[in-house]
Coordinates of C-alpha atoms in Angstrom, one line a residue:
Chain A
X1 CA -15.1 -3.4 53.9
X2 CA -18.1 -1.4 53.5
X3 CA -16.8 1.9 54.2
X4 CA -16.7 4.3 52.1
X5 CA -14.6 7.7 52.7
X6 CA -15.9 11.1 51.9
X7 CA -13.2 12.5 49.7
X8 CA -13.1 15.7 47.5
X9 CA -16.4 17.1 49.8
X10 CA -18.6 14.5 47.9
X11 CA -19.6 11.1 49.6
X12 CA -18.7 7.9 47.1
X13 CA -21.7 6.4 46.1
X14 CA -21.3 2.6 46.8
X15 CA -21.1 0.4 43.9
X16 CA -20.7 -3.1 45.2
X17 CA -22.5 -4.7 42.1
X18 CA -20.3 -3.2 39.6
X19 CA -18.3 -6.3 38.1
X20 CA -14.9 -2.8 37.9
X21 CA -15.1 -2.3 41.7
X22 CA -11.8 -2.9 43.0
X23 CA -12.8 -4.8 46.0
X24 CA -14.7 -7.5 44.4
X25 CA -11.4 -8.1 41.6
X26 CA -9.0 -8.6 44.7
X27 CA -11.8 -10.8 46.4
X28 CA -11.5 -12.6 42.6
X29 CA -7.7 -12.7 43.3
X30 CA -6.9 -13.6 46.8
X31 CA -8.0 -16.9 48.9
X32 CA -11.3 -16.3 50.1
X33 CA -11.8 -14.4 53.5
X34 CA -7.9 -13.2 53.6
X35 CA -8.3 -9.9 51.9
X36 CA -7.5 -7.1 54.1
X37 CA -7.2 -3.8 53.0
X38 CA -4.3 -1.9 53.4
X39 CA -5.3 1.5 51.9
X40 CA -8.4 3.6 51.8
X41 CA -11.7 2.9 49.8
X42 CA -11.9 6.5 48.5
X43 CA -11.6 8.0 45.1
X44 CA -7.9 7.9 44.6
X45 CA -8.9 5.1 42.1
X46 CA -6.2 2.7 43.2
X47 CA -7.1 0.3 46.3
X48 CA -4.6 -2.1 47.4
X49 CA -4.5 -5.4 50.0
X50 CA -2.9 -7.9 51.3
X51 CA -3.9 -11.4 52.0
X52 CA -3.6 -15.3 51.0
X53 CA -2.9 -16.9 47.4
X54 CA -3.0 -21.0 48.3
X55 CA -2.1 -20.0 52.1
X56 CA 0.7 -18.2 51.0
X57 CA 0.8 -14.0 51.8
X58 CA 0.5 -11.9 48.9
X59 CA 0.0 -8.0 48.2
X60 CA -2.0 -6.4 44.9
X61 CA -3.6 -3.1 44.2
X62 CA -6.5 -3.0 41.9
X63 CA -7.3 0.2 39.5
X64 CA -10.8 1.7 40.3
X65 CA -12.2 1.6 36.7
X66 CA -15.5 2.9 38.2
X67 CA -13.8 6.8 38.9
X68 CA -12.7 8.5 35.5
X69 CA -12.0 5.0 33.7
X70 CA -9.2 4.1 36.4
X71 CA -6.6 7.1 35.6
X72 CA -3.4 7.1 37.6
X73 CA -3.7 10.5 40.0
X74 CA -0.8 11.3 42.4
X75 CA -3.3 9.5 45.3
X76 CA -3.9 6.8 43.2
X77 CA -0.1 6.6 42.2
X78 CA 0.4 6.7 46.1
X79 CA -1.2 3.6 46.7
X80 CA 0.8 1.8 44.4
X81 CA 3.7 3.1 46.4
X82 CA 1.8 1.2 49.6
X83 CA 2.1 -2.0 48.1
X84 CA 4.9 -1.8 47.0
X85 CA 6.9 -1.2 50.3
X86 CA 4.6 -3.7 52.0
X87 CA 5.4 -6.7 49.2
X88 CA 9.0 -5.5 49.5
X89 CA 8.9 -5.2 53.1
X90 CA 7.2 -8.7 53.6
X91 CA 9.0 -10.9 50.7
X92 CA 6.0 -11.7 48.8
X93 CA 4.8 -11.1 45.3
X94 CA 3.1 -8.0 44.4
X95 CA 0.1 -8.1 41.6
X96 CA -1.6 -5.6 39.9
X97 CA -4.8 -5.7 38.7
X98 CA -5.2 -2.9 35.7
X99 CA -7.7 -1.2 34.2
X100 CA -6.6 2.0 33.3
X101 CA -6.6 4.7 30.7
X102 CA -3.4 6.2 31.7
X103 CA -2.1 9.4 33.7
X104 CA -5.1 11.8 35.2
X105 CA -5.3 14.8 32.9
X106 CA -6.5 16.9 34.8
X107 CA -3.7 16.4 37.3
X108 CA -1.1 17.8 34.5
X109 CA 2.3 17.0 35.5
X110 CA 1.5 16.0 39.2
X111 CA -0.1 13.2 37.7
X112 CA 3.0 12.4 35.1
X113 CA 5.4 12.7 38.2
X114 CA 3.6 9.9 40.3
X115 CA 3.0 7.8 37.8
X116 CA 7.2 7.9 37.2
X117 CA 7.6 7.6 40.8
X118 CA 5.2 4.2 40.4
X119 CA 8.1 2.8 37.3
X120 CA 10.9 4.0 40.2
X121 CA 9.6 1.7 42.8
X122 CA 8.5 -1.1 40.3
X123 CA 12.3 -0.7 39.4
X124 CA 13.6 -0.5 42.6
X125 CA 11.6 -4.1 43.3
X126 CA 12.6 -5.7 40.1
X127 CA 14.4 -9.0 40.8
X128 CA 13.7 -8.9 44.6
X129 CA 9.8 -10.1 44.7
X130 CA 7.6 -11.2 42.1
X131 CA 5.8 -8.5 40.7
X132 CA 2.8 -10.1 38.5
X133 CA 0.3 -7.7 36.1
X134 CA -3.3 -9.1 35.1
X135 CA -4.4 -6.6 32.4
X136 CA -8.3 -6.7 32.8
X137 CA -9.7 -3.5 30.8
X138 CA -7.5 -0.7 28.3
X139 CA -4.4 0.0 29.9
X140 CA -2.9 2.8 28.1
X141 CA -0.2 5.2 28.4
X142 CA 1.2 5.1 31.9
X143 CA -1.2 1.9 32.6
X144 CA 0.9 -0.4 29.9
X145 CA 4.5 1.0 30.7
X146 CA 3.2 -0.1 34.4
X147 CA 2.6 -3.6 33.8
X148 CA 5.4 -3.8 30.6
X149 CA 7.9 -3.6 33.5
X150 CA 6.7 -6.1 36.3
X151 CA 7.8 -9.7 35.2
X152 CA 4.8 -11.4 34.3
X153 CA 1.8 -10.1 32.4
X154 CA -1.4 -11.6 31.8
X155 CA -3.8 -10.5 29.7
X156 CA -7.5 -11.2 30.2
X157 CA -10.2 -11.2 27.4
X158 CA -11.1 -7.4 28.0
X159 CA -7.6 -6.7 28.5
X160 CA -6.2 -4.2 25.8
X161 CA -2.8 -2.8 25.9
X162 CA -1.2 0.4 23.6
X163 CA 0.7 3.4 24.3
X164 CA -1.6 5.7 22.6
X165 CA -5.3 4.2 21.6
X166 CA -6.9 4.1 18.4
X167 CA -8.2 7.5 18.1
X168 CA -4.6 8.9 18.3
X169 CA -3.1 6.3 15.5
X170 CA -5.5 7.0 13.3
X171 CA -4.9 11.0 13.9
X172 CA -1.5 10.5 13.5
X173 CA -0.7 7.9 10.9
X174 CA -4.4 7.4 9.4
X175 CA -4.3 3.7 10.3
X176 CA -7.9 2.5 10.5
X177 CA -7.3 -0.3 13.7
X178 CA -9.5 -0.7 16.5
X179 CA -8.2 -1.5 20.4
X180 CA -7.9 -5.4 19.6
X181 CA -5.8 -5.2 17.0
X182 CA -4.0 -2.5 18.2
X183 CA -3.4 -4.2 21.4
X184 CA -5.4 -7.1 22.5
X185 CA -4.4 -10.9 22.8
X186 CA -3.5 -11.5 18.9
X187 CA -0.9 -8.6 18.7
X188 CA 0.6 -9.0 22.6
X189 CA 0.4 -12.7 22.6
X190 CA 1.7 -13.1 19.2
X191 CA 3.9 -10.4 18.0
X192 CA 5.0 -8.3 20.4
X193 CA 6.0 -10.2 23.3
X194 CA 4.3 -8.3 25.5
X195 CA 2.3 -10.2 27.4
X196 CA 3.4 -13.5 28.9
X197 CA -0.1 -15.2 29.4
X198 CA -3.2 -14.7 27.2
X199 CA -6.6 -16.4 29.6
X200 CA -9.8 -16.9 27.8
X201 CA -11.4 -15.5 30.7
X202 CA -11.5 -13.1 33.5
X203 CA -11.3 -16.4 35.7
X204 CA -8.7 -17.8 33.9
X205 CA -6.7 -14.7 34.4
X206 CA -7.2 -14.5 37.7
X207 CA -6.3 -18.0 38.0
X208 CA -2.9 -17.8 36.3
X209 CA -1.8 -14.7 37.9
X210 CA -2.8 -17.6 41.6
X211 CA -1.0 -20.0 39.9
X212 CA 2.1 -18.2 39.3
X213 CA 1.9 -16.1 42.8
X214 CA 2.2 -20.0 43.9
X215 CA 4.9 -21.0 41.8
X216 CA 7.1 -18.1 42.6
X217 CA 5.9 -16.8 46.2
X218 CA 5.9 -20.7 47.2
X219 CA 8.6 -22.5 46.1
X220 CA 9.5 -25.7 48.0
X221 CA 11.8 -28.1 48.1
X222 CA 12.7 -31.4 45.5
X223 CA 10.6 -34.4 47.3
X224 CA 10.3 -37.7 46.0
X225 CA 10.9 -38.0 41.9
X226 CA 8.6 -40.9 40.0
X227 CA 10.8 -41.6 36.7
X228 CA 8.8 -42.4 33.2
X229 CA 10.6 -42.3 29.8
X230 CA 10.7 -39.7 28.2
X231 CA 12.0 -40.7 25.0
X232 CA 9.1 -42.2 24.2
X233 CA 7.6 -38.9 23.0
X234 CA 10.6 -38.5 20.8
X235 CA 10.0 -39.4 16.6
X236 CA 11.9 -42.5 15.3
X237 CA 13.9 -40.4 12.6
X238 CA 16.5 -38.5 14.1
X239 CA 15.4 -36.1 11.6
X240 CA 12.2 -35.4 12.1
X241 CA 10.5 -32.8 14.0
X242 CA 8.1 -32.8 16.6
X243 CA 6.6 -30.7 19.3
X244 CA 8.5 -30.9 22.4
X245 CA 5.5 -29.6 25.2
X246 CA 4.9 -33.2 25.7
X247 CA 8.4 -33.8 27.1
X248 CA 8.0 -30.7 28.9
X249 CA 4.6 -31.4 30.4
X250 CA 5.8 -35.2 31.3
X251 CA 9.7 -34.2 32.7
X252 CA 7.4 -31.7 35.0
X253 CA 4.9 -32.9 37.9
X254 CA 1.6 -33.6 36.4
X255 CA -0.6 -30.3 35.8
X256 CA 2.0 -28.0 37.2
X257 CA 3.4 -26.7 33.7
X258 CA 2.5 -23.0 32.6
X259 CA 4.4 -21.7 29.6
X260 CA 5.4 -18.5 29.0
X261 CA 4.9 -16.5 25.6
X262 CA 3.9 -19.8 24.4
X263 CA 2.6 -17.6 20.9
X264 CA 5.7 -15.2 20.5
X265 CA 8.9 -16.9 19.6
X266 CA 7.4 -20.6 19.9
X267 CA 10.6 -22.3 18.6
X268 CA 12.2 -21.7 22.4
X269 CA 9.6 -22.8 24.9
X270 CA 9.9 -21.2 28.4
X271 CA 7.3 -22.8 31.2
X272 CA 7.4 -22.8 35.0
X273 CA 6.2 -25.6 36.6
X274 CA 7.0 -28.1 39.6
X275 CA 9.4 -30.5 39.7
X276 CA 9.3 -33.0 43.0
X277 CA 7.5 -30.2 44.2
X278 CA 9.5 -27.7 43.8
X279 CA 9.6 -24.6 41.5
X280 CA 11.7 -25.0 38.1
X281 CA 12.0 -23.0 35.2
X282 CA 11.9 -25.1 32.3
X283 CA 13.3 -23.5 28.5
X284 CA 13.1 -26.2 25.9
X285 CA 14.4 -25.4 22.0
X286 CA 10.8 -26.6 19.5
X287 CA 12.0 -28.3 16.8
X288 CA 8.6 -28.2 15.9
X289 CA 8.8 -24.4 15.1
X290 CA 12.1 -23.4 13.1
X291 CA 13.2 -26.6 12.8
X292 CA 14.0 -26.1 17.0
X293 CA 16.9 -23.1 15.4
X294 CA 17.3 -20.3 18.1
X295 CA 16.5 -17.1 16.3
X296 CA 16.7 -13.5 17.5
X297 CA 13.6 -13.2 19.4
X298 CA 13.5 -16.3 20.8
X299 CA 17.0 -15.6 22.6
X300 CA 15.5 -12.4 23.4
X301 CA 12.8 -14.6 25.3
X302 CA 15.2 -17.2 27.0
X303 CA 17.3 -14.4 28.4
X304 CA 14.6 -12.4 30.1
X305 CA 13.3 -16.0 31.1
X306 CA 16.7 -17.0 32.6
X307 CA 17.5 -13.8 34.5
X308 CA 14.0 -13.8 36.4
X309 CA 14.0 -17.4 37.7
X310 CA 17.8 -16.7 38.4
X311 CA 16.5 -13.4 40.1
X312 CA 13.8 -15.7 42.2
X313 CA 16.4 -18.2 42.6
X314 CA 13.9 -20.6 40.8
X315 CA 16.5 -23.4 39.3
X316 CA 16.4 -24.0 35.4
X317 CA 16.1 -27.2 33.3
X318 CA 17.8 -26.6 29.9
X319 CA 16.4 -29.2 26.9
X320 CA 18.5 -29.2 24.3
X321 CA 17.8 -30.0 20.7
X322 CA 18.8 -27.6 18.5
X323 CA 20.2 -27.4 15.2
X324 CA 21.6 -23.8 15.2
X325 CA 21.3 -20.2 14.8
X326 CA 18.4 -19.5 12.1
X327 CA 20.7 -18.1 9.0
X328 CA 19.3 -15.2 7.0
X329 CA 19.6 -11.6 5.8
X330 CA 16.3 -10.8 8.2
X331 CA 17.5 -12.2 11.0
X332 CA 21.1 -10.6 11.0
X333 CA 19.4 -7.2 10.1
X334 CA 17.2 -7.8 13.4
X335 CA 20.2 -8.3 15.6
X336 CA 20.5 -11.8 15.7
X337 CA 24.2 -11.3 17.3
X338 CA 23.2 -8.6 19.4
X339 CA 19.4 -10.6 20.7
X340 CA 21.8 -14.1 20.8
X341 CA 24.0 -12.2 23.3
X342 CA 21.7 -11.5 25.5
X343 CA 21.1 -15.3 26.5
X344 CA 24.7 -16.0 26.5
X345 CA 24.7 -13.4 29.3
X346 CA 22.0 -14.7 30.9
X347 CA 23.2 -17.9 31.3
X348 CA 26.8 -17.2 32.1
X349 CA 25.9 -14.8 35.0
X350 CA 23.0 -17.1 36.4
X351 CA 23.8 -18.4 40.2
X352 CA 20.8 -21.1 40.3
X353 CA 21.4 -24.9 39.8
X354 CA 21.0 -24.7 35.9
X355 CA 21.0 -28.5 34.5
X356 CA 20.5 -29.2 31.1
X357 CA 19.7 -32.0 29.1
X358 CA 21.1 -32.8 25.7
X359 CA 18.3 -35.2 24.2
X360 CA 18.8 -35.7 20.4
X361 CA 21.1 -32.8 19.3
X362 CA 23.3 -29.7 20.2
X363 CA 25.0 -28.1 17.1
X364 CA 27.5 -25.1 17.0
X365 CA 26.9 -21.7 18.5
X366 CA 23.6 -23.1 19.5
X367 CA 25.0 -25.6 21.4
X368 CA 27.2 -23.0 23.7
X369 CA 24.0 -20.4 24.3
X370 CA 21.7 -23.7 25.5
X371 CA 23.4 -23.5 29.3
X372 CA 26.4 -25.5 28.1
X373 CA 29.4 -26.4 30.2
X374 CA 31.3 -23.6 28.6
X375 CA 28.7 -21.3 30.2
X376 CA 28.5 -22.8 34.0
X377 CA 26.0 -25.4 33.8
X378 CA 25.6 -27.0 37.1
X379 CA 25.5 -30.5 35.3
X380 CA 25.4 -31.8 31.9
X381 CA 23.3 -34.5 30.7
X382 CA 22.6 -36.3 27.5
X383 CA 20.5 -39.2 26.3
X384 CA 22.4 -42.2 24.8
X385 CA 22.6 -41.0 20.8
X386 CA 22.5 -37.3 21.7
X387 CA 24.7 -35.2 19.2
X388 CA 27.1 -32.6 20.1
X389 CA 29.3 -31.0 17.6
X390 CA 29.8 -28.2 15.3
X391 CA 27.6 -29.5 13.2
X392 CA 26.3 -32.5 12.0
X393 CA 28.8 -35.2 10.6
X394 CA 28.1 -35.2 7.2
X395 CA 28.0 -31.4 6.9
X396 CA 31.5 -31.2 8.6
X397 CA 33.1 -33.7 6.0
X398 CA 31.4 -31.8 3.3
X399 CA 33.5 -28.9 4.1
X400 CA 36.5 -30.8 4.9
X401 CA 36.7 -32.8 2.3
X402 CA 35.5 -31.0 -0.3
X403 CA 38.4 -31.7 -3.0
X404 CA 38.7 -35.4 -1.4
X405 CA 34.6 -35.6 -2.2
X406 CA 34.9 -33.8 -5.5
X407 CA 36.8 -36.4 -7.3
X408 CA 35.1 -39.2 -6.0
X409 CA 32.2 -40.4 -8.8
X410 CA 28.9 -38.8 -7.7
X411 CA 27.2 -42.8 -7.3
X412 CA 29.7 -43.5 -4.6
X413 CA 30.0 -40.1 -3.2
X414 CA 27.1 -40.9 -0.4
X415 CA 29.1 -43.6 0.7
X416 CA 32.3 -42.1 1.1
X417 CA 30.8 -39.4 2.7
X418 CA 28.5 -42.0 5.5
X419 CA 32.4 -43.1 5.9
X420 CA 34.2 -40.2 6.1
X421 CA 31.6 -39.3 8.5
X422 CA 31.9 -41.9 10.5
X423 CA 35.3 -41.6 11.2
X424 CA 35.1 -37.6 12.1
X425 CA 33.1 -38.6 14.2
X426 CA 35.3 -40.5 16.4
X427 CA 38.1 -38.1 15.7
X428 CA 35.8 -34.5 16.5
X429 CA 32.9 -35.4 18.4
X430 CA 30.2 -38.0 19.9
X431 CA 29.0 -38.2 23.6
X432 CA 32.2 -40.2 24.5
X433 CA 34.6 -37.4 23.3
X434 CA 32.2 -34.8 24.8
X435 CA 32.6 -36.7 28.0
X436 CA 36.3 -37.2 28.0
X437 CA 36.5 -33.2 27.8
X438 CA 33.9 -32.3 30.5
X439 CA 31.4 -30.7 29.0
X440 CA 29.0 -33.7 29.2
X441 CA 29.0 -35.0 32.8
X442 CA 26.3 -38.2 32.2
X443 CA 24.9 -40.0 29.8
X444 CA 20.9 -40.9 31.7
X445 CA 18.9 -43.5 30.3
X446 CA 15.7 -41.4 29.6
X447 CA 13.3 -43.4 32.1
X448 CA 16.0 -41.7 34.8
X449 CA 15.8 -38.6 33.6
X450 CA 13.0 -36.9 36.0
X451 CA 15.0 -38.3 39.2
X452 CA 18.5 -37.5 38.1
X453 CA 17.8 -33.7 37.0
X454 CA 15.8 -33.6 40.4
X455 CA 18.7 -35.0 42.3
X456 CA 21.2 -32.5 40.7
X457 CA 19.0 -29.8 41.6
X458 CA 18.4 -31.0 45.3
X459 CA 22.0 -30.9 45.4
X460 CA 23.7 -27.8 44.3
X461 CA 23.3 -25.1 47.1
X462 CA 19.9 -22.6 47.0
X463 CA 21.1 -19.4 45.4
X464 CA 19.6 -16.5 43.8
X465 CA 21.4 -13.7 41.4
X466 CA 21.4 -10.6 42.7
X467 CA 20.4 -8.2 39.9
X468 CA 16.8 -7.3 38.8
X469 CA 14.7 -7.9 35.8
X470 CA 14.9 -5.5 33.3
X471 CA 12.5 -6.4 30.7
X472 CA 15.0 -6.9 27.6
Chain B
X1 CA -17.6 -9.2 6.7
X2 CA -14.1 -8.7 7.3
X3 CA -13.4 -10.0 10.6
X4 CA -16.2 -13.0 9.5
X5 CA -14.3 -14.0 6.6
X6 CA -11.6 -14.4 9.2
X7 CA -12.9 -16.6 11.5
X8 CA -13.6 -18.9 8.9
X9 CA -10.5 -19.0 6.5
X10 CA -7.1 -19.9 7.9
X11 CA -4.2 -19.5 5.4
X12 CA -1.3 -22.0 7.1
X13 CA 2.3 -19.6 6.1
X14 CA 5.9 -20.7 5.9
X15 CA 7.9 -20.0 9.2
X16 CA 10.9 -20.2 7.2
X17 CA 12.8 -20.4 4.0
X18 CA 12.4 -24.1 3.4
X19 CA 12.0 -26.9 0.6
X20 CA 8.5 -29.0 0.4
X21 CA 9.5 -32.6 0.8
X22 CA 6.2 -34.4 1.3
X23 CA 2.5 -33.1 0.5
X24 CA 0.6 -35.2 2.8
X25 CA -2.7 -33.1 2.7
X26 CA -4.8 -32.4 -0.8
X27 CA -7.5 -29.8 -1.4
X28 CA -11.0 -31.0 -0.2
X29 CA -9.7 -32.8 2.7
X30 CA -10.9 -32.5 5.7
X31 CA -8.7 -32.2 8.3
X32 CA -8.5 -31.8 12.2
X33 CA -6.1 -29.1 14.4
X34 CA -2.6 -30.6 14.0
X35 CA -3.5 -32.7 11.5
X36 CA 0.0 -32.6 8.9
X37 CA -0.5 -30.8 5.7
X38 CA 2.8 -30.6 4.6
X39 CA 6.5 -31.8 5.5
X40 CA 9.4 -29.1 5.1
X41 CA 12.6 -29.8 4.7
X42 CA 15.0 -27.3 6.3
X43 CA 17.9 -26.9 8.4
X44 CA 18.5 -30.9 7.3
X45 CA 15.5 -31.5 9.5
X46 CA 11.9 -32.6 8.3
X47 CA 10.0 -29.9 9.7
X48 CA 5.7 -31.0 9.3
X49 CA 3.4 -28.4 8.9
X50 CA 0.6 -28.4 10.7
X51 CA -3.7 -27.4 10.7
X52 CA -4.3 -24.7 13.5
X53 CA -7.9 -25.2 12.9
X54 CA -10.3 -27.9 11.9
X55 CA -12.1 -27.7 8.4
X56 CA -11.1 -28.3 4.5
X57 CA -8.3 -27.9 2.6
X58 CA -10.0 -25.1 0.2
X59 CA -6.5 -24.5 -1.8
X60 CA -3.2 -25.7 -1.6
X61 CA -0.4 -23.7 -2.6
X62 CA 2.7 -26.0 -2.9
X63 CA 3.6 -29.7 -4.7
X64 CA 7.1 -31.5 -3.9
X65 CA 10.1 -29.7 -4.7
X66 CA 8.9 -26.5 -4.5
X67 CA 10.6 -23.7 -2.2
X68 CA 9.1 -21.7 -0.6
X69 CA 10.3 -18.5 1.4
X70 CA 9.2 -17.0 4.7
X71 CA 6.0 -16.1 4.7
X72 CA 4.5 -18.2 1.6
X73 CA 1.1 -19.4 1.9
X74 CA 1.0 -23.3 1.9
X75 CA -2.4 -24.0 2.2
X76 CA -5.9 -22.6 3.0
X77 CA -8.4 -24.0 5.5
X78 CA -12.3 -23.2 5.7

């Protein structure tokens, strides 16, 4: 560990106490006493290792921040290469610890070349191991398209991510913004999407990125299931809203939840976590947020969410409540139907036990995109009162009895319409017609609902899709 | 003074085109994070809006009835 190679005719000075040198971040990273080095401590400024996150083996490479501000060189690129074919070549998640400004200059096009032959490989792994990204000073250029493509990125409190850095924008477009704005936790956490995990700290980030090494390098199997009820974290009125993480956090085992973009698109919630053990991917509509309507982004969000825990072969718990598609000029002129396609994919070519839980409603196109039968849902299940139509009751006779409704004086018209609403009802929709056609298998009492998704899971066969993850 | 000011004042914005049912909160309250301020009504759902921050209602933007579109400001915390 104390070696340090002569490279370029100059001896490396050693620089233990600098909080950038990479050894000390993967010492940060990895259980302690498992890190073992699997490429040379030089000035390539890339050093990568394999060792031990919670007992289970895991590979990462670490930019050298210390030699020219971590810039990707062919050497440098080449070590990325090395843990790359080791993760691939042992199974195990890969994680990248970046701090980077980008390509090498003064490399020219060599460098340009190797840092496409790192996107290649990154590529090439996508959907066959975890590949995990802790952003921990500027990654520009080369250094954000790196981590943009692995699955998971998590963004620690230096962490700053942008294609081109202040200096440039404000060359180029005369906007005054400095690297936060342009890319720290606010913009990536909130608006773009990029990054998956914001952590207050350099701890915390190294944290998540062992917690979710854990989650997907180790994922178990369903144990033993303690039931609570759920439904009572659910409002009275069937109309109002409410935030749905406590459902989340309670239908998972205690303190295993960790959500995904939980700033960007918040009205879909999409969390890992642990279920009798074992690894689940939990996506959730907020009715909360939106009203709980699915929206262009958040589809956008689901998908990718689906197709990696698909690719992982990490089951999914569907939790439907969901009033519809969000209507609106903006969000058909931002590709609502091509974005809303993209989880209808998702779900329809996912292999893993996918169960999904209706628990107050499931309206229209909404209700086909949230893993419904339609779609290959391993099992369907819904909590006594659950709704599943085209849309509510009194909305449908509205429309299909609008003459009948017209002539009826407006002081009894809310009667005839709770009528006439009641008997569509019966004729169109309710859990026992959804039943009778199959695409509702159970109706669980909500104190069962931990141990009967668990079951479902345990019992549909272990598969994984074979495809990888492109970041959509 | 910029980046102070915005530490200190949080404006609470529409998510969506909606109409203001209830106005729970009223200007010189204090309130706590996810206290409600207001309850939407959208989507045939009541949608509450929430504080992201502690402090006092310094304005409020909207009475009952109103509508507001995406993007409106409801309220303003200090």
């Amino acid at each position: 560990m104390t070696a340090t190679a002569a490279a370029g005719g100059k001896v490396l000075v050693p620089k233990a106490d600098d909080p950038r040198n990479p050894l000390t971040r993967l010492g940060q990273l990895f259980d302690a006493d498992t890190v073992e080095l699997i490429t040379a401590e030089d000035d390539s400024g890339m050093l990568a290792a394999i060792g031990r996150i919670e007992g289970a083996t895991s590979v990462a490479f670490c930019s050298d921040a210390t030699i020219q501000g971590g810039a990707m060189g062919e050497a440098g690129c080449r070590v990325i290469l090395v843990a790359y074919e080791r993760a691939l070549a042992e199974g195990c998640p890969v994680i990248g610890l970046w701090h980077s400004g980008g390509a090498r200059l003064r490399e020219g096009v060599v460098s340009l070349h190797a840092v496409g032959e790192v996107f290649a490989i990154m590529t090439r792994a996508s959907g066959r191991v975890p590949q995990i990204s802790v952003v921990l000073g500027p990654a520009a250029g080369g250094a954000a398209y790196g981590p943009a493509l692995t699955d998971i990125v998590i963004l620690g409190p230096e962490g700053r991510v942008f294609v081109t850095g202040p200096d440039v924008v404000r060359s180029v477009t005369g906007e005054d913004v400095d690297a936060l704005r342009l890319g720290g936790p606010e913009p990536h956490g909130r608006r773009s999407g990029v990054v998956h995990v914001v952590a207050p700290t350099q701890e915390d980030a190294y944290g998540e990125a062992r917690r979710l090494a854990a989650l997907l390098g180790d994922q178990r199997t369903v144990g033993e299931v303690e039931d609570r009820d759920l439904s009572a974290l659910l409002p009275e009125s069937p109309k109002r809203a409410y935030d749905v993480h406590p459902i989340i956090d309670s239908l998972l085992d205690e303190g295993t939840s960790l959500e995904l973009h939980p700033k960007w698109a918040p009205n879909v919630t999409t969390t890992l976590g642990r279920l009798g053990g074992r690894t689940v991917g939990v996506i959730a509509n907020n009715p909360l947020r939106l009203g709980g309507c699915l929206d262009s982004a958040s589809a956008e969000k689901a998908a990718r969410f689906v197709r990696m825990c698909d690719a992982f072969g990490v089951p999914l718990v569907v939790v439907v409540d969901v009033p519809g598609y969000l209507p609106g000029v903006g969000q058909e002129w931002d590709g609502v139907v091509r974005r809303g396609a993209k989880l209808l994919h998702a779900f329809a070519e996912a292999t893993v036990p996918r169960v999904t839980l209706v628990t107050r409603k499931a309206y229209g196109g909404a209700y086909i995109a949230m893993n419904s039968r339609s779609l290959g849902a391993t099992r369907v299940f819904a909590w006594p009162g659950a709704e599943v139509a085209v849309m509510g009751a009194v909305a449908a006779v509205r429309i299909l009895h609008r003459r009948r409704l017209a002539e009826v004086p407006a002081d009894v018209r809310g009667e005839v319409e709770k009528e006439l609403a009641i008997e569509h009802e019966t004729l169109a929709g309710g859990l026992a017609r959804a039943q009778e056609i199959g695409v509702i298998d159970e109706i669980v009492e909500p104190v069962r609902t931990r141990s009967v998704i668990a079951a479902a899971i345990a019992a549909a066969p272990a598969t994984r899709g074979q495809h990888g993850n492109i970041p959509l | 003074m910029a980046l102070w000011l915005d530490a200190l004042v949080a404006e609470i914005r529409a998510e969506m085109v909606a109409n203001v049912w209830k106005v729970v909160a009223t200007e010189g309250d204090e309130v706590a994070d996810g206290d409600t301020l207001v309850i939407l009504e959208s989507m045939k759902m009541e949608i509450p809006v929430l504080a992201e921050s502690a402090g006092t209602i310094a304005a409020m933007h909207v009475s009952e009835g109103d509508v507001v579109q995406e993007g409106d400001v409801i309220a303003v915390i200090e």
